[in-house]
Short mmCIF file of C-alpha atoms and ligand atoms in Angstrom, two decimals:
data_model
loop_
_atom_site.label_atom_id
_atom_site.label_comp_id
_atom_site.label_asym_id
_atom_site.label_seq_id
_atom_site.Cartn_x
_atom_site.Cartn_y
_atom_site.Cartn_z
CA MET A 1 -83.87 103.00 67.28
CA MET A 2 -83.81 104.94 70.52
CA HIS A 3 -81.93 108.22 70.63
CA THR A 4 -80.69 107.68 74.17
CA ILE A 5 -80.65 104.91 76.75
CA VAL A 6 -80.32 106.00 80.35
CA VAL A 7 -79.00 103.44 82.83
CA GLY A 8 -80.37 104.07 86.33
CA ALA A 9 -83.56 105.79 87.47
CA GLY A 10 -82.09 107.87 90.26
CA ILE A 11 -82.37 111.64 90.18
CA ALA A 12 -79.51 112.00 87.66
CA GLY A 13 -81.03 109.52 85.21
CA ILE A 14 -84.55 110.84 85.52
CA THR A 15 -83.36 114.42 85.07
CA ALA A 16 -81.43 113.57 81.92
CA ALA A 17 -84.26 111.46 80.51
CA ARG A 18 -86.91 114.09 81.18
CA LEU A 19 -84.88 116.87 79.55
CA LEU A 20 -84.08 114.76 76.49
CA HIS A 21 -87.72 113.72 76.25
CA ALA A 22 -88.76 117.39 76.49
CA ALA A 23 -86.39 118.11 73.60
CA GLY A 24 -88.21 115.52 71.46
CA GLN A 25 -85.86 112.51 71.87
CA ARG A 26 -86.95 108.91 72.19
CA VAL A 27 -85.49 107.81 75.50
CA VAL A 28 -85.67 104.64 77.56
CA VAL A 29 -84.52 104.35 81.18
CA LEU A 30 -83.30 100.92 82.34
CA GLU A 31 -83.43 100.46 86.11
CA ALA A 32 -82.36 97.31 87.94
CA ARG A 33 -84.51 97.85 91.03
CA ASP A 34 -88.29 97.45 91.25
CA ARG A 35 -88.60 101.13 92.08
CA ILE A 36 -87.26 104.45 90.90
CA GLY A 37 -85.34 107.04 92.96
CA GLY A 38 -82.13 105.08 93.69
CA ARG A 39 -80.48 106.68 96.70
CA ILE A 40 -83.60 108.75 97.25
CA ARG A 41 -85.78 106.19 98.96
CA THR A 42 -88.79 106.90 101.12
CA ASP A 43 -90.09 104.06 103.27
CA ARG A 44 -93.82 104.43 104.02
CA THR A 45 -94.44 100.99 105.51
CA ALA A 46 -95.36 102.55 108.88
CA GLY A 47 -97.81 105.02 107.33
CA PHE A 48 -95.47 108.00 107.43
CA SER A 49 -92.31 108.94 105.56
CA VAL A 50 -88.91 107.65 106.55
CA ASP A 51 -86.20 108.72 104.13
CA ARG A 52 -83.65 105.95 104.12
CA GLY A 53 -81.47 107.75 101.56
CA ALA A 54 -81.30 111.51 101.10
CA SER A 55 -83.37 113.67 103.47
CA TRP A 56 -82.10 117.21 103.17
CA ILE A 57 -81.73 119.97 100.67
CA HIS A 58 -78.33 121.16 101.84
CA GLY A 59 -78.74 124.90 101.38
CA LEU A 60 -81.67 126.55 99.59
CA THR A 61 -79.72 129.53 98.24
CA GLY A 62 -78.57 129.14 94.65
CA ASN A 63 -79.76 125.55 94.63
CA PRO A 64 -81.69 124.30 91.58
CA LEU A 65 -83.79 122.07 93.85
CA THR A 66 -85.33 125.06 95.59
CA GLY A 67 -87.36 126.21 92.58
CA LEU A 68 -88.03 122.66 91.52
CA VAL A 69 -89.61 121.42 94.75
CA SER A 70 -91.59 124.63 95.01
CA ALA A 71 -92.88 124.21 91.43
CA LEU A 72 -93.92 120.67 92.33
CA GLY A 73 -95.68 121.85 95.48
CA MET A 74 -93.58 119.63 97.75
CA GLU A 75 -94.02 120.43 101.42
CA THR A 76 -90.75 121.27 103.22
CA ARG A 77 -89.70 121.92 106.84
CA GLU A 78 -86.71 123.99 107.85
CA PHE A 79 -84.09 121.76 109.46
CA THR A 80 -80.77 123.53 109.31
CA VAL A 81 -78.64 120.94 111.11
CA GLY A 82 -78.16 118.43 108.33
CA SER A 83 -74.80 117.12 109.56
CA PHE A 84 -72.20 117.54 112.33
CA GLN A 85 -72.44 121.33 112.30
CA ALA A 86 -71.34 123.04 115.51
CA GLY A 87 -73.91 125.80 115.80
CA GLY A 88 -76.59 127.53 113.79
CA ARG A 89 -79.59 126.04 115.60
CA PRO A 90 -80.28 124.92 119.19
CA ILE A 91 -78.33 121.72 119.93
CA ALA A 92 -78.09 119.96 123.31
CA ASP A 93 -74.32 119.38 123.64
CA TYR A 94 -73.15 116.96 126.33
CA ASP A 95 -69.57 116.88 127.60
CA GLU A 96 -67.38 113.86 128.28
CA SER A 97 -69.16 113.30 131.63
CA GLN A 98 -72.67 113.68 130.11
CA ARG A 99 -73.15 117.15 131.58
CA LEU A 100 -75.09 119.55 129.39
CA LEU A 101 -72.83 122.33 128.17
CA ASP A 102 -74.08 125.67 129.45
CA GLU A 103 -74.43 128.70 127.21
CA ASP A 104 -70.85 129.87 127.74
CA ALA A 105 -69.35 126.45 127.08
CA THR A 106 -71.51 126.02 123.95
CA ARG A 107 -70.46 129.44 122.72
CA GLN A 108 -66.81 128.55 123.36
CA TRP A 109 -67.12 125.26 121.44
CA THR A 110 -68.74 126.83 118.38
CA ALA A 111 -66.24 129.70 118.47
CA ASP A 112 -63.39 127.15 118.64
CA VAL A 113 -64.74 125.42 115.55
CA ASP A 114 -64.92 128.77 113.74
CA THR A 115 -61.37 129.73 114.78
CA ALA A 116 -59.93 126.35 113.87
CA ASP A 117 -61.81 126.37 110.58
CA GLU A 118 -60.28 129.67 109.52
CA LEU A 119 -56.81 128.29 110.21
CA PHE A 120 -57.79 125.01 108.55
CA GLN A 121 -58.67 126.77 105.29
CA LEU A 122 -55.15 128.19 105.14
CA THR A 123 -53.60 124.80 105.92
CA ILE A 124 -55.67 123.13 103.22
CA ALA A 125 -54.79 125.79 100.66
CA ALA A 126 -51.13 124.88 101.22
CA SER A 127 -51.77 121.12 101.05
CA GLY A 128 -51.04 118.83 98.08
CA HIS A 129 -53.21 116.07 96.62
CA ASP A 130 -51.43 113.34 98.54
CA GLU A 131 -52.17 114.86 101.91
CA SER A 132 -55.08 113.63 103.96
CA TYR A 133 -57.74 115.59 105.76
CA ALA A 134 -56.29 114.14 108.97
CA ASP A 135 -52.78 115.55 108.19
CA ALA A 136 -54.25 119.01 107.58
CA ALA A 137 -56.46 118.81 110.69
CA GLU A 138 -53.54 117.83 112.92
CA ARG A 139 -51.33 120.63 111.63
CA THR A 140 -54.16 123.05 112.27
CA LEU A 141 -54.86 121.80 115.79
CA ALA A 142 -51.17 121.89 116.69
CA ALA A 143 -51.09 125.54 115.64
CA THR A 144 -53.93 126.48 118.05
CA GLY A 145 -51.95 125.59 121.19
CA TRP A 146 -55.19 124.64 122.96
CA GLU A 147 -55.36 122.26 125.95
CA PRO A 148 -56.15 118.56 125.17
CA GLU A 149 -59.91 118.50 125.89
CA ARG A 150 -60.56 121.60 123.81
CA THR A 151 -58.44 120.23 120.98
CA GLU A 152 -60.06 116.82 121.17
CA ARG A 153 -63.58 118.25 120.67
CA VAL A 154 -62.52 120.04 117.47
CA ARG A 155 -60.58 116.98 116.32
CA ALA A 156 -63.77 114.95 116.72
CA PHE A 157 -65.61 117.62 114.72
CA TYR A 158 -63.26 117.01 111.77
CA ARG A 159 -63.56 113.25 112.14
CA HIS A 160 -67.32 113.37 112.13
CA ARG A 161 -67.37 115.78 109.24
CA THR A 162 -65.61 113.34 106.90
CA GLU A 163 -67.58 110.35 108.25
CA GLU A 164 -70.83 112.15 107.44
CA GLN A 165 -69.98 114.20 104.34
CA CYS A 166 -67.78 111.55 102.76
CA GLY A 167 -68.73 108.28 104.47
CA ALA A 168 -65.02 107.76 105.09
CA GLU A 169 -62.34 108.10 107.73
CA VAL A 170 -60.44 111.31 108.08
CA GLU A 171 -57.22 109.52 107.05
CA GLN A 172 -58.77 108.26 103.77
CA VAL A 173 -60.09 111.61 102.64
CA ALA A 174 -57.96 114.16 100.73
CA ALA A 175 -57.18 117.45 102.47
CA HIS A 176 -59.03 119.20 99.65
CA ALA A 177 -62.05 116.88 99.71
CA LEU A 178 -64.50 119.30 101.26
CA ASP A 179 -63.36 122.46 99.48
CA GLU A 180 -66.67 122.54 97.65
CA ASP A 181 -68.73 121.92 100.75
CA THR A 182 -70.44 125.24 101.30
CA ILE A 183 -74.02 125.37 102.47
CA GLU A 184 -75.77 128.59 101.59
CA GLY A 185 -79.09 129.34 103.22
CA ASP A 186 -81.38 127.18 105.31
CA GLU A 187 -81.63 123.44 104.94
CA VAL A 188 -85.00 121.67 104.60
CA ILE A 189 -86.43 118.16 104.84
CA PHE A 190 -89.63 116.67 103.38
CA PRO A 191 -92.51 115.54 105.60
CA GLY A 192 -94.11 113.88 102.54
CA GLY A 193 -90.87 112.07 101.63
CA TYR A 194 -88.03 112.99 99.23
CA ASP A 195 -89.01 110.39 96.65
CA VAL A 196 -91.97 112.52 95.57
CA LEU A 197 -89.34 114.42 93.55
CA PRO A 198 -88.08 111.55 91.35
CA ARG A 199 -91.50 109.95 91.19
CA THR A 200 -93.14 113.10 89.93
CA LEU A 201 -90.36 113.86 87.44
CA ALA A 202 -90.65 110.28 86.16
CA GLU A 203 -94.21 110.79 85.01
CA GLY A 204 -94.69 110.06 81.31
CA LEU A 205 -91.18 108.61 80.81
CA ASP A 206 -90.45 105.14 79.46
CA ILE A 207 -88.84 103.57 82.51
CA ARG A 208 -88.29 99.81 82.53
CA LEU A 209 -87.90 98.43 86.06
CA GLY A 210 -86.14 95.17 86.90
CA MET A 211 -83.64 95.68 84.06
CA THR A 212 -80.10 95.04 85.26
CA VAL A 213 -77.57 96.28 82.72
CA THR A 214 -74.65 93.89 82.43
CA ALA A 215 -72.72 95.08 79.36
CA ILE A 216 -72.34 98.17 77.14
CA SER A 217 -70.54 98.15 73.82
CA ARG A 218 -69.92 101.18 71.70
CA SER A 219 -68.89 102.09 68.18
CA ALA A 220 -68.57 105.35 66.31
CA THR A 221 -72.25 105.18 65.43
CA GLY A 222 -73.85 104.20 68.70
CA VAL A 223 -74.18 101.83 71.60
CA ARG A 224 -75.61 98.45 72.48
CA VAL A 225 -76.77 97.97 76.03
CA ASP A 226 -77.31 94.41 77.32
CA THR A 227 -79.53 93.61 80.25
CA GLU A 228 -79.90 90.15 81.74
CA HIS A 229 -82.83 89.48 79.38
CA GLU A 230 -82.82 91.96 76.48
CA SER A 231 -80.52 94.19 74.40
CA PHE A 232 -81.19 97.79 73.37
CA ASP A 233 -79.53 99.90 70.65
CA ALA A 234 -79.28 103.69 70.64
CA ALA A 235 -77.19 106.60 69.46
CA HIS A 236 -76.11 107.47 73.05
CA VAL A 237 -76.09 105.98 76.52
CA ILE A 238 -75.94 107.82 79.85
CA VAL A 239 -74.69 105.60 82.65
CA THR A 240 -75.75 106.87 86.09
CA VAL A 241 -75.08 103.79 88.24
CA PRO A 242 -73.32 104.62 91.52
CA LEU A 243 -69.52 104.79 91.61
CA GLY A 244 -69.49 101.67 93.83
CA VAL A 245 -71.15 99.69 91.05
CA LEU A 246 -68.65 100.98 88.47
CA LYS A 247 -65.73 100.18 90.78
CA ALA A 248 -67.02 96.61 91.20
CA GLY A 249 -66.99 96.13 87.41
CA ALA A 250 -70.66 95.11 87.39
CA ILE A 251 -71.04 96.47 83.86
CA GLU A 252 -68.64 95.23 81.20
CA PHE A 253 -67.60 97.96 78.74
CA THR A 254 -66.41 97.09 75.24
CA PRO A 255 -63.95 98.40 74.28
CA ALA A 256 -62.57 98.84 77.79
CA LEU A 257 -62.95 102.30 79.28
CA PRO A 258 -60.11 104.67 78.46
CA ASP A 259 -57.78 105.78 81.27
CA ALA A 260 -59.36 109.24 81.24
CA VAL A 261 -62.47 107.61 82.75
CA ALA A 262 -61.08 104.43 84.33
CA GLY A 263 -58.52 106.49 86.29
CA PRO A 264 -61.10 108.62 88.16
CA ILE A 265 -63.24 105.50 88.84
CA ALA A 266 -60.23 103.87 90.52
CA ARG A 267 -58.99 106.97 92.35
CA LEU A 268 -62.22 108.41 93.78
CA GLY A 269 -63.51 106.83 96.95
CA MET A 270 -66.99 105.42 97.61
CA GLY A 271 -68.03 106.08 101.19
CA VAL A 272 -70.47 104.36 103.46
CA PHE A 273 -72.94 106.37 105.50
CA ASN A 274 -75.90 104.73 107.18
CA LYS A 275 -78.91 105.90 109.09
CA VAL A 276 -80.65 104.52 112.17
CA PHE A 277 -84.10 105.84 112.92
CA LEU A 278 -85.69 105.02 116.31
CA GLN A 279 -89.35 105.71 117.01
CA PHE A 280 -90.06 105.95 120.75
CA PRO A 281 -93.35 105.55 122.66
CA SER A 282 -92.85 109.03 124.08
CA ARG A 283 -90.18 111.72 124.05
CA PHE A 284 -87.55 111.83 126.77
CA TRP A 285 -85.37 114.53 125.24
CA GLN A 286 -85.68 118.30 125.25
CA ASP A 287 -88.51 119.87 123.28
CA ASP A 288 -86.63 122.77 121.81
CA VAL A 289 -83.53 121.24 120.20
CA TYR A 290 -82.78 120.17 116.66
CA ALA A 291 -80.09 117.73 117.75
CA ILE A 292 -78.44 116.05 120.73
CA ARG A 293 -74.69 115.65 120.71
CA GLN A 294 -72.27 113.69 122.81
CA HIS A 295 -68.70 114.97 122.87
CA GLY A 296 -65.50 113.16 123.70
CA ARG A 297 -64.81 109.42 123.98
CA ALA A 298 -68.40 108.74 125.03
CA GLY A 299 -69.33 109.93 121.52
CA VAL A 300 -67.82 106.79 120.03
CA PRO A 301 -69.55 105.17 118.24
CA TRP A 302 -72.79 107.21 118.51
CA HIS A 303 -72.48 110.96 118.95
CA SER A 304 -75.45 112.76 117.36
CA TRP A 305 -79.18 112.33 117.29
CA TYR A 306 -81.46 114.49 115.14
CA ASP A 307 -85.05 115.06 116.25
CA VAL A 308 -86.98 114.16 113.12
CA SER A 309 -90.36 114.03 114.85
CA VAL A 310 -91.30 116.94 112.60
CA VAL A 311 -91.36 114.57 109.61
CA SER A 312 -93.32 111.66 111.05
CA GLY A 313 -95.35 113.41 113.75
CA LYS A 314 -94.04 110.63 116.07
CA PRO A 315 -91.31 110.88 118.71
CA MET A 316 -88.33 109.93 116.55
CA LEU A 317 -84.57 110.31 116.61
CA LEU A 318 -82.21 109.76 113.71
CA THR A 319 -78.54 108.92 114.18
CA PHE A 320 -75.78 108.29 111.64
CA ALA A 321 -73.00 105.75 111.20
CA GLY A 322 -70.39 106.80 108.65
CA GLY A 323 -66.99 105.47 107.55
CA ALA A 324 -65.62 102.32 109.22
CA TRP A 325 -68.46 102.27 111.78
CA GLY A 326 -70.98 102.61 108.98
CA GLN A 327 -69.50 99.49 107.38
CA GLU A 328 -69.33 97.66 110.68
CA ILE A 329 -72.98 98.05 111.55
CA GLU A 330 -73.96 96.38 108.25
CA GLN A 331 -72.55 93.14 109.68
CA LYS A 332 -74.60 93.46 112.89
CA THR A 333 -78.18 92.39 113.50
CA ASP A 334 -80.87 95.03 113.92
CA LYS A 335 -81.12 94.05 117.59
CA GLU A 336 -77.42 94.63 118.14
CA VAL A 337 -77.50 98.03 116.43
CA VAL A 338 -80.58 99.20 118.31
CA SER A 339 -79.24 98.12 121.68
CA SER A 340 -75.93 99.84 120.97
CA VAL A 341 -77.68 103.15 120.16
CA LEU A 342 -79.87 102.80 123.26
CA GLY A 343 -76.81 102.24 125.44
CA SER A 344 -75.40 105.60 124.36
CA LEU A 345 -78.74 107.42 124.81
CA ARG A 346 -79.16 105.91 128.29
CA LYS A 347 -75.76 107.27 129.33
CA ILE A 348 -77.14 110.75 128.62
CA TYR A 349 -80.80 110.44 129.61
CA GLY A 350 -80.69 107.59 132.15
CA GLU A 351 -81.86 104.01 132.28
CA SER A 352 -85.50 105.06 131.97
CA VAL A 353 -85.05 105.68 128.23
CA PRO A 354 -87.64 103.29 126.77
CA GLY A 355 -86.98 100.77 124.01
CA PRO A 356 -88.12 101.95 120.58
CA VAL A 357 -91.48 100.88 119.18
CA ALA A 358 -89.99 100.76 115.67
CA HIS A 359 -86.63 101.16 113.97
CA TRP A 360 -85.19 101.55 110.49
CA ILE A 361 -81.56 100.74 109.72
CA THR A 362 -79.95 101.27 106.33
CA ARG A 363 -77.22 99.15 104.79
CA TRP A 364 -76.10 101.02 101.69
CA GLY A 365 -72.59 99.57 101.59
CA THR A 366 -73.81 96.03 100.93
CA ASP A 367 -76.70 97.05 98.68
CA PRO A 368 -75.48 95.55 95.37
CA LEU A 369 -77.04 98.39 93.34
CA ALA A 370 -75.27 101.10 95.33
CA LEU A 371 -72.21 99.49 97.00
CA GLY A 372 -71.77 102.59 99.10
CA SER A 373 -73.60 105.79 99.92
CA TYR A 374 -71.76 108.46 97.97
CA SER A 375 -68.41 109.29 96.40
CA TYR A 376 -65.60 111.30 97.97
CA VAL A 377 -62.22 112.71 97.02
CA ALA A 378 -59.83 110.10 98.41
CA VAL A 379 -56.17 110.88 99.10
CA GLY A 380 -54.47 110.98 95.68
CA SER A 381 -57.57 112.13 93.79
CA SER A 382 -59.09 115.56 93.22
CA HIS A 383 -62.40 117.19 92.36
CA ASP A 384 -61.28 117.19 88.72
CA ASP A 385 -61.61 113.42 88.79
CA HIS A 386 -65.38 113.81 89.35
CA ASP A 387 -65.78 115.97 86.22
CA ALA A 388 -63.30 113.89 84.18
CA LEU A 389 -65.55 110.90 84.77
CA ALA A 390 -68.30 112.74 82.93
CA GLU A 391 -66.25 113.49 79.77
CA PRO A 392 -68.03 111.72 76.88
CA VAL A 393 -66.26 108.59 75.58
CA ASP A 394 -66.12 108.35 71.76
CA GLY A 395 -68.98 110.86 71.64
CA VAL A 396 -71.56 108.15 72.54
CA LEU A 397 -70.96 107.01 76.10
CA HIS A 398 -71.72 109.48 78.89
CA PHE A 399 -71.50 109.13 82.66
CA ALA A 400 -73.67 111.12 85.07
CA GLY A 401 -74.65 110.84 88.73
CA GLU A 402 -73.42 112.43 91.95
CA ALA A 403 -69.89 111.02 91.50
CA THR A 404 -69.48 112.99 88.27
CA CYS A 405 -70.26 116.40 89.76
CA GLY A 406 -67.03 118.14 90.85
CA HIS A 407 -68.58 121.11 92.55
CA GLU A 408 -71.32 119.32 94.53
CA PRO A 409 -70.64 115.54 94.69
CA ALA A 410 -72.54 113.35 97.13
CA THR A 411 -75.73 115.41 96.90
CA VAL A 412 -79.10 115.27 95.21
CA HIS A 413 -78.60 118.63 93.53
CA GLY A 414 -75.13 117.57 92.27
CA ALA A 415 -76.68 114.44 90.73
CA LEU A 416 -79.45 116.52 89.17
CA GLN A 417 -76.97 118.96 87.67
CA SER A 418 -74.92 116.08 86.25
CA GLY A 419 -78.03 114.75 84.50
CA HIS A 420 -78.66 118.20 83.09
CA ARG A 421 -75.09 118.44 81.79
CA ALA A 422 -75.27 115.00 80.12
CA ALA A 423 -78.53 115.94 78.40
CA GLU A 424 -77.06 119.19 77.09
CA ARG A 425 -73.99 117.38 75.78
CA ILE A 426 -76.14 114.94 73.88
CA LEU A 427 -78.36 117.66 72.52
CA GLY A 428 -75.36 119.84 71.67
CA SER A 429 -77.25 122.89 72.95
CA PRO A 430 -78.41 124.36 76.25
CA ILE A 431 -81.76 123.34 77.70
CA SER A 432 -83.39 125.06 80.66
CA LEU A 433 -84.00 123.11 83.85
CA ALA A 434 -87.47 124.68 83.79
CA GLU A 435 -88.26 122.07 81.13
CA LEU A 436 -88.30 119.50 83.90
CA THR A 437 -91.58 120.70 85.31
CA ARG A 438 -93.32 121.66 82.09
CA GLY A 439 -96.72 119.95 81.96
CA LEU A 440 -96.53 118.58 85.50
CA ASN A 441 -99.37 119.21 87.92
CA PRO A 442 -98.10 120.73 91.19
CA SER A 443 -100.59 118.69 93.19
CA ASN A 444 -98.55 115.65 92.21
CA GLY A 445 -96.00 116.98 94.68
CA ARG A 446 -98.10 115.51 97.47
CA LEU A 447 -98.35 112.08 95.90
CA ARG A 448 -98.05 109.26 98.42
C1 FAD B 1 -77.99 107.47 103.53
C2 FAD B 1 -77.85 108.60 102.54
C3 FAD B 1 -78.17 109.89 102.92
C4 FAD B 1 -78.04 110.93 102.02
N1 FAD B 1 -78.43 112.18 102.41
C5 FAD B 1 -78.45 113.17 101.50
C6 FAD B 1 -79.06 114.41 101.83
O1 FAD B 1 -79.61 114.58 102.92
N2 FAD B 1 -79.02 115.39 100.88
C7 FAD B 1 -78.43 115.21 99.67
O2 FAD B 1 -78.42 116.16 98.86
N3 FAD B 1 -77.89 114.02 99.31
C8 FAD B 1 -77.90 112.99 100.21
N4 FAD B 1 -77.43 111.77 99.84
C9 FAD B 1 -76.84 111.61 98.52
C10 FAD B 1 -77.89 111.48 97.42
O3 FAD B 1 -78.87 110.55 97.84
C11 FAD B 1 -77.25 110.98 96.15
O4 FAD B 1 -76.14 111.83 95.82
C12 FAD B 1 -78.19 111.00 94.94
O5 FAD B 1 -79.46 110.53 95.28
C13 FAD B 1 -77.57 110.16 93.84
O6 FAD B 1 -78.37 110.14 92.69
P1 FAD B 1 -77.82 109.38 91.38
O7 FAD B 1 -78.88 109.52 90.36
O8 FAD B 1 -76.46 109.87 91.10
O9 FAD B 1 -77.64 107.86 91.82
P2 FAD B 1 -78.72 106.79 92.30
O10 FAD B 1 -79.85 107.46 92.99
O11 FAD B 1 -77.99 105.75 93.05
O12 FAD B 1 -79.28 106.18 90.94
C14 FAD B 1 -78.58 105.20 90.23
C15 FAD B 1 -79.54 104.07 89.86
O13 FAD B 1 -78.82 103.09 89.12
C16 FAD B 1 -79.40 101.82 89.41
N5 FAD B 1 -78.48 100.76 89.02
C17 FAD B 1 -77.36 100.33 89.65
N6 FAD B 1 -76.76 99.37 88.95
C18 FAD B 1 -77.53 99.16 87.84
C19 FAD B 1 -77.45 98.28 86.73
N7 FAD B 1 -76.41 97.42 86.58
N8 FAD B 1 -78.40 98.33 85.78
C20 FAD B 1 -79.46 99.20 85.89
N9 FAD B 1 -79.59 100.03 86.91
C21 FAD B 1 -78.62 100.02 87.90
C22 FAD B 1 -79.66 101.90 90.89
O14 FAD B 1 -80.60 100.97 91.34
C23 FAD B 1 -80.14 103.35 91.04
O15 FAD B 1 -81.56 103.42 90.99
C24 FAD B 1 -77.55 110.70 100.72
C25 FAD B 1 -77.22 109.40 100.33
C26 FAD B 1 -77.37 108.33 101.22
C27 FAD B 1 -77.07 106.94 100.78
#
């Protein structure tokens, strides 16, 4: 009999499996897709890397990924504008009339975000679990006494922050939702693709692809995991499927999950955040900027473009659709989405903006094995719900994955840490993350 069955070959599942394997356990990983990596997914159909899921390490300092990707020899590029940040790196900001903000106006806007943010932290500290991020933002903005245009820009900043960090609208997200969201140090992306990480860590593991888990039953002595075709028995199971899949009840648990776990599954939110990459025949935007940003009403629905040419070596922009808009674009055709993005770009750069030579559009919300992009703290829930979801059930059933990591949900490193925690709980003793790379050849980090 297996010691442990891991459900899902994303970064959480692979981390847990590799650590347990390193500790001498017999482990099998059951993955429904025909590939590993889950929400880390690199598309190489065009001959270069396009990361349709995660792209960034959000902050190198104190991040377990930093040492890991370096040990694996993965090539990285500094790209410290991984979301709707106001400053930090050169950004071409356009005002409501598509005029480029000059240095003074840019300085004023970033200073306004800093000032409002300080006030915002105090407002949030005084907020309860039933208050939304929107409530706290409005109280903060009212306290600034700024004129409407100035206020509106910062209001949009808060809106875009929850759309991107949570994949949800500012009214759906709890005031405390982003308390944990601190980025320390530079951010980086991967010219060779992020999936090199899970693919390298998967080496030597028993991973069965095309295995959709439909039911898990448990007793005091172990678990039985049913897939569509086969059943597996083990002492423990670690379930790492995304929160959206758990919410949809795609896996039947017997006996039913206790409230301590079912409650967090119901209360936490699963957000939708999608990416649109456009590859152009030539560049029409500034050479020296990390991002292009449209402020004000003209920034609805598209407001930010990130110059990811550094990854592909081609003239390429990446834009995001999060929250309600992220869900909406999943119902549109590629042609409709591309022409909508082009319409916004042409308002800024003129009608001569060429059509793209290629595009990539993600649809994570309707992907049945994700049913969303990442979890968030919805109004009425708290970060404790993330960790409560990971509390072992009857000593044999464990949950891991980004949604179970209270201090860094919705990230690759949060998912990795959750896999580490599940492995340690099963082993009943600490195990170093350094075990992940033992015996791996760093040159594998450039695997294509
Ligand atoms: C568009 C997008 C952009 C992102 N950007 C970033 C970023 O820049 N930086 C960052 O740190 N994070 C980012 N994230 C978040 C990050 O990708 C995730 O937090 C992380 O990859 C989740 O890993 P996981 O192992 O928890 O889940 P997953 O990677 O989703 O793994 C779970 C696995 O379970 C499988 N599965 C589902 N149902 C079943 C079933 N019934 N039976 C068997 N297997 C099943 C799935 O196929 C999947 O492979 C992004 C996410 C998205 C969607």
